[in-house]
mmCIF file of C-alpha atoms and ligand atoms in Angstrom:
data_model
loop_
_atom_site.group_PDB
_atom_site.id
_atom_site.type_symbol
_atom_site.label_atom_id
_atom_site.label_comp_id
_atom_site.label_asym_id
_atom_site.label_seq_id
_atom_site.Cartn_x
_atom_site.Cartn_y
_atom_site.Cartn_z
ATOM 1 C CA MET A 21 -0.160 0.177 0.029
ATOM 2 C CA ASN A 22 1.835 3.807 -0.666
ATOM 3 C CA ALA A 23 0.808 6.729 1.122
ATOM 4 C CA ASN A 24 -2.146 7.564 -1.068
ATOM 5 C CA GLU A 25 -3.925 4.552 -0.445
ATOM 6 C CA ALA A 26 -3.025 4.436 3.101
ATOM 7 C CA LEU A 27 -4.662 8.033 3.638
ATOM 8 C CA LYS A 28 -7.696 7.290 1.784
ATOM 9 C CA LYS A 29 -8.035 3.244 3.765
ATOM 10 C CA LEU A 30 -8.289 6.188 6.602
ATOM 11 C CA ALA A 31 -10.586 9.162 5.000
ATOM 12 C CA ASP A 32 -12.505 6.154 4.505
ATOM 13 C CA GLY A 33 -12.798 4.274 8.034
ATOM 14 C CA ASN A 34 -13.310 7.665 9.473
ATOM 15 C CA ARG A 35 -16.279 8.715 7.079
ATOM 16 C CA ARG A 36 -17.479 5.004 8.705
ATOM 17 C CA PHE A 37 -17.610 6.166 11.705
ATOM 18 C CA VAL A 38 -18.678 9.404 11.080
ATOM 19 C CA ASP A 39 -21.962 8.146 10.146
ATOM 20 C CA GLY A 40 -22.641 5.196 12.812
ATOM 21 C CA ARG A 41 -21.866 2.076 9.922
ATOM 22 C CA PRO A 42 -18.354 1.390 11.155
ATOM 23 C CA THR A 43 -17.164 -2.123 10.021
ATOM 24 C CA HIS A 44 -14.834 -3.047 13.051
ATOM 25 C CA PRO A 45 -12.245 -4.503 11.057
ATOM 26 C CA HIS A 46 -9.619 -7.051 12.164
ATOM 27 C CA GLN A 47 -11.163 -7.399 15.603
ATOM 28 C CA LYS A 48 -11.854 -11.317 15.593
ATOM 29 C CA PRO A 49 -9.235 -14.094 16.780
ATOM 30 C CA GLU A 50 -8.083 -15.078 13.062
ATOM 31 C CA ARG A 51 -6.747 -11.531 12.641
ATOM 32 C CA ARG A 52 -4.735 -11.859 15.872
ATOM 33 C CA ALA A 53 -3.612 -14.933 14.240
ATOM 34 C CA ILE A 54 -2.612 -13.780 10.797
ATOM 35 C CA THR A 55 -1.076 -10.613 12.603
ATOM 36 C CA SER A 56 1.205 -13.226 15.915
ATOM 37 C CA SER A 57 4.276 -13.279 13.493
ATOM 38 C CA ALA A 58 4.958 -9.580 11.799
ATOM 39 C CA GLN A 59 3.134 -6.410 12.386
ATOM 40 C CA GLN A 60 2.761 -4.624 8.469
ATOM 41 C CA PRO A 61 0.423 -1.979 9.488
ATOM 42 C CA PHE A 62 -0.899 0.828 6.431
ATOM 43 C CA ALA A 63 -0.029 4.378 8.222
ATOM 44 C CA GLN A 64 1.606 5.695 12.182
ATOM 45 C CA VAL A 65 -0.802 8.139 13.563
ATOM 46 C CA LEU A 66 0.802 11.016 16.219
ATOM 47 C CA THR A 67 -2.297 11.939 18.467
ATOM 48 C CA CYS A 68 -3.460 12.950 22.214
ATOM 49 C CA SER A 69 -3.745 10.981 24.672
ATOM 50 C CA ASP A 70 -7.314 12.574 25.454
ATOM 51 C CA SER A 71 -9.667 9.181 26.145
ATOM 52 C CA ARG A 72 -11.790 11.286 23.461
ATOM 53 C CA VAL A 73 -9.985 10.383 20.567
ATOM 54 C CA VAL A 74 -9.019 6.792 19.601
ATOM 55 C CA PRO A 75 -7.661 6.275 16.054
ATOM 56 C CA GLU A 76 -7.851 2.935 15.917
ATOM 57 C CA ILE A 77 -11.995 3.641 16.628
ATOM 58 C CA LEU A 78 -12.525 6.752 15.050
ATOM 59 C CA PHE A 79 -10.420 5.662 11.353
ATOM 60 C CA ASP A 80 -12.119 2.617 11.662
ATOM 61 C CA THR A 81 -9.352 -0.218 12.013
ATOM 62 C CA GLY A 82 -8.266 -2.976 13.743
ATOM 63 C CA ILE A 83 -5.807 -5.306 14.997
ATOM 64 C CA GLY A 84 -1.746 -4.722 13.193
ATOM 65 C CA ASP A 85 -3.539 -1.961 11.001
ATOM 66 C CA ILE A 86 -2.236 1.732 12.558
ATOM 67 C CA PHE A 87 1.131 2.002 14.471
ATOM 68 C CA VAL A 88 -0.580 4.385 17.277
ATOM 69 C CA LEU A 89 1.821 7.172 19.058
ATOM 70 C CA ARG A 90 -0.264 9.182 21.945
ATOM 71 C CA VAL A 91 0.814 11.590 24.453
ATOM 72 C CA ALA A 92 -0.998 14.099 25.402
ATOM 73 C CA GLY A 93 -0.689 17.343 23.055
ATOM 74 C CA ASN A 94 0.658 14.543 20.681
ATOM 75 C CA ILE A 95 4.322 16.299 20.797
ATOM 76 C CA VAL A 96 6.681 15.565 19.370
ATOM 77 C CA ASP A 97 10.522 14.509 22.076
ATOM 78 C CA ASP A 98 12.575 11.730 21.085
ATOM 79 C CA ALA A 99 11.196 8.603 22.310
ATOM 80 C CA VAL A 100 8.536 9.871 19.537
ATOM 81 C CA LEU A 101 10.588 10.194 16.580
ATOM 82 C CA GLY A 102 12.231 6.832 17.111
ATOM 83 C CA SER A 103 9.077 4.945 17.398
ATOM 84 C CA LEU A 104 8.201 7.071 13.896
ATOM 85 C CA GLU A 105 11.536 6.641 12.409
ATOM 86 C CA TYR A 106 10.804 2.320 13.600
ATOM 87 C CA GLY A 107 7.823 2.327 11.955
ATOM 88 C CA ALA A 108 9.095 4.684 8.650
ATOM 89 C CA ALA A 109 12.092 2.702 8.303
ATOM 90 C CA HIS A 110 11.663 -0.730 9.900
ATOM 91 C CA LEU A 111 8.119 -1.637 9.526
ATOM 92 C CA ASN A 112 7.882 0.793 6.228
ATOM 93 C CA ILE A 113 5.174 2.169 6.769
ATOM 94 C CA PRO A 114 4.378 4.872 3.981
ATOM 95 C CA LEU A 115 2.122 7.182 6.032
ATOM 96 C CA ILE A 116 2.707 9.241 9.176
ATOM 97 C CA VAL A 117 -0.268 11.387 10.408
ATOM 98 C CA VAL A 118 -0.015 13.848 13.016
ATOM 99 C CA LEU A 119 -3.764 14.196 14.558
ATOM 100 C CA GLY A 120 -4.452 17.176 16.411
ATOM 101 C CA HIS A 121 -8.216 17.008 18.030
ATOM 102 C CA THR A 122 -11.041 19.971 19.386
ATOM 103 C CA ARG A 123 -10.946 21.117 22.758
ATOM 104 C CA CYS A 124 -7.123 19.538 23.744
ATOM 105 C CA GLY A 125 -6.597 20.307 27.448
ATOM 106 C CA ALA A 126 -3.130 20.611 26.937
ATOM 107 C CA VAL A 127 -3.031 23.298 24.328
ATOM 108 C CA THR A 128 -5.270 25.035 26.189
ATOM 109 C CA ALA A 129 -3.212 24.555 28.595
ATOM 110 C CA ALA A 130 -0.137 26.284 27.304
ATOM 111 C CA VAL A 131 -2.540 28.831 25.854
ATOM 112 C CA GLU A 132 -3.881 29.957 29.283
ATOM 113 C CA GLY A 133 -0.017 29.811 30.547
ATOM 114 C CA ALA A 134 -0.208 27.090 32.886
ATOM 115 C CA ASP A 135 2.410 27.056 34.883
ATOM 116 C CA THR A 136 2.155 23.900 37.853
ATOM 117 C CA GLY A 137 5.433 23.111 38.815
ATOM 118 C CA ASP A 138 5.577 19.749 37.667
ATOM 119 C CA HIS A 139 6.148 17.742 33.921
ATOM 120 C CA ILE A 140 2.839 19.097 33.318
ATOM 121 C CA THR A 141 4.695 22.626 32.909
ATOM 122 C CA ALA A 142 8.379 20.896 30.498
ATOM 123 C CA LEU A 143 4.744 19.247 28.419
ATOM 124 C CA VAL A 144 2.955 22.864 28.111
ATOM 125 C CA GLU A 145 6.208 24.446 27.402
ATOM 126 C CA SER A 146 6.743 22.554 24.040
ATOM 127 C CA LEU A 147 3.355 23.736 23.148
ATOM 128 C CA LEU A 148 3.863 27.082 23.440
ATOM 129 C CA PRO A 149 5.745 27.814 19.768
ATOM 130 C CA ALA A 150 2.676 27.039 18.763
ATOM 131 C CA VAL A 151 0.651 29.920 20.318
ATOM 132 C CA GLU A 152 3.036 32.287 19.792
ATOM 133 C CA ALA A 153 3.052 30.945 16.068
ATOM 134 C CA SER A 154 -1.181 31.623 16.019
ATOM 135 C CA ARG A 155 -1.833 34.135 19.202
ATOM 136 C CA SER A 156 -2.714 36.848 16.517
ATOM 137 C CA LYS A 157 -4.781 34.938 14.068
ATOM 138 C CA PRO A 158 -8.869 35.877 14.411
ATOM 139 C CA GLY A 159 -10.662 33.138 15.917
ATOM 140 C CA ASP A 160 -10.696 31.157 19.150
ATOM 141 C CA PRO A 161 -7.326 30.732 20.545
ATOM 142 C CA VAL A 162 -7.018 27.583 20.988
ATOM 143 C CA GLU A 163 -8.338 25.494 17.971
ATOM 144 C CA ASN A 164 -6.222 28.586 16.062
ATOM 145 C CA ALA A 165 -3.257 26.936 18.336
ATOM 146 C CA VAL A 166 -4.190 23.263 17.816
ATOM 147 C CA ARG A 167 -3.695 24.030 14.327
ATOM 148 C CA ALA A 168 -0.211 25.642 14.450
ATOM 149 C CA ASN A 169 0.744 23.055 16.259
ATOM 150 C CA VAL A 170 -0.016 19.809 14.014
ATOM 151 C CA PHE A 171 1.415 22.520 11.797
ATOM 152 C CA LEU A 172 4.509 22.584 13.535
ATOM 153 C CA GLU A 173 5.374 18.659 14.176
ATOM 154 C CA THR A 174 4.571 18.107 10.896
ATOM 155 C CA GLU A 175 7.370 20.132 9.163
ATOM 156 C CA ILE A 176 9.238 19.406 12.434
ATOM 157 C CA LEU A 177 8.739 15.425 11.043
ATOM 158 C CA ARG A 178 9.125 16.464 8.015
ATOM 159 C CA GLN A 179 12.805 18.248 8.646
ATOM 160 C CA SER A 180 13.678 15.312 10.926
ATOM 161 C CA GLU A 181 17.584 14.036 10.498
ATOM 162 C CA PRO A 182 18.739 12.144 9.731
ATOM 163 C CA THR A 183 15.870 9.207 9.187
ATOM 164 C CA LEU A 184 12.450 10.881 8.479
ATOM 165 C CA ALA A 185 13.989 13.935 6.224
ATOM 166 C CA LYS A 186 15.650 11.642 3.732
ATOM 167 C CA LEU A 187 12.701 9.179 3.239
ATOM 168 C CA TRP A 188 10.284 12.499 2.934
ATOM 169 C CA GLU A 189 12.754 14.193 0.271
ATOM 170 C CA THR A 190 13.014 10.960 -1.284
ATOM 171 C CA ARG A 191 8.877 10.429 -1.163
ATOM 172 C CA ALA A 192 9.500 7.467 0.743
ATOM 173 C CA ILE A 193 7.077 8.445 3.722
ATOM 174 C CA GLN A 194 4.284 11.361 2.901
ATOM 175 C CA VAL A 195 3.524 13.070 6.474
ATOM 176 C CA VAL A 196 -0.267 15.147 6.777
ATOM 177 C CA GLY A 197 -2.011 16.931 9.435
ATOM 178 C CA ALA A 198 -4.810 16.420 10.547
ATOM 179 C CA VAL A 199 -7.773 18.014 13.550
ATOM 180 C CA TYR A 200 -10.221 15.770 14.878
ATOM 181 C CA ASP A 201 -13.377 17.165 15.746
ATOM 182 C CA ILE A 202 -14.356 15.758 19.410
ATOM 183 C CA GLY A 203 -17.672 16.528 18.380
ATOM 184 C CA THR A 204 -18.873 15.137 15.290
ATOM 185 C CA GLY A 205 -16.265 12.413 14.878
ATOM 186 C CA GLU A 206 -15.227 13.760 11.675
ATOM 187 C CA VAL A 207 -11.305 14.172 10.064
ATOM 188 C CA GLU A 208 -9.862 16.704 8.562
ATOM 189 C CA TRP A 209 -7.304 17.334 6.680
ATOM 190 C CA LEU A 210 -5.404 20.048 7.179
ATOM 191 C CA ASP A 211 -3.819 21.494 3.530
ATOM 192 C CA LEU A 212 -0.284 21.017 3.628
ATOM 193 C CA ASP A 213 2.293 20.540 1.388
ATOM 194 C CA ARG A 214 2.180 17.378 -0.546
ATOM 195 C CA SER A 215 -0.802 16.241 2.048
ATOM 196 C CA THR A 216 -4.017 16.777 0.140
ATOM 197 C CA PRO A 217 -6.163 13.951 -0.384
ATOM 198 C CA GLU A 218 -9.230 13.138 -2.147
HETATM 199 ZN ZN1 ZN B 320 -5.950 16.804 23.805
#
């Protein structure tokens, strides 16, 4: 499967989920048996830990389909990069999706400048560039920062040396951004360079 096919598969799955007619593929014992010796997921998804944002469900996928990383604010750190590198370079997964979401608590904390004096502060600090980048934009500051964060992270992944940048430049991988609406269930694909799906 190439990146465009993977993107379409995710978009189709999200459409089924939104319409209330999911097929819950690949969740039976046979699938467990088939995938027990090796995995061959078709997409990587970096998203938030928020309990309302569940990639396997919102893309209507199953066991062995998507390689998922979840961390509050879907921020990129070295552990995330290493995981994505493994997926891209060793599992040959053609697509990376950075999936932000509406009403993100981590982004809200960053917009409000929360300083809790613990590790949450460090997490929030890594979201400040997105808050800064979207500060002058009209509209809701949290939703703007969510989008800016997805955009910035997508750029970080595309430029990440040595592995992801090389795969991106040689078009071996596609890196796209999207925002999940926790109310409607819809995934909005962001119009980024080389990332416009059907
Ligand atoms: Zn969140």
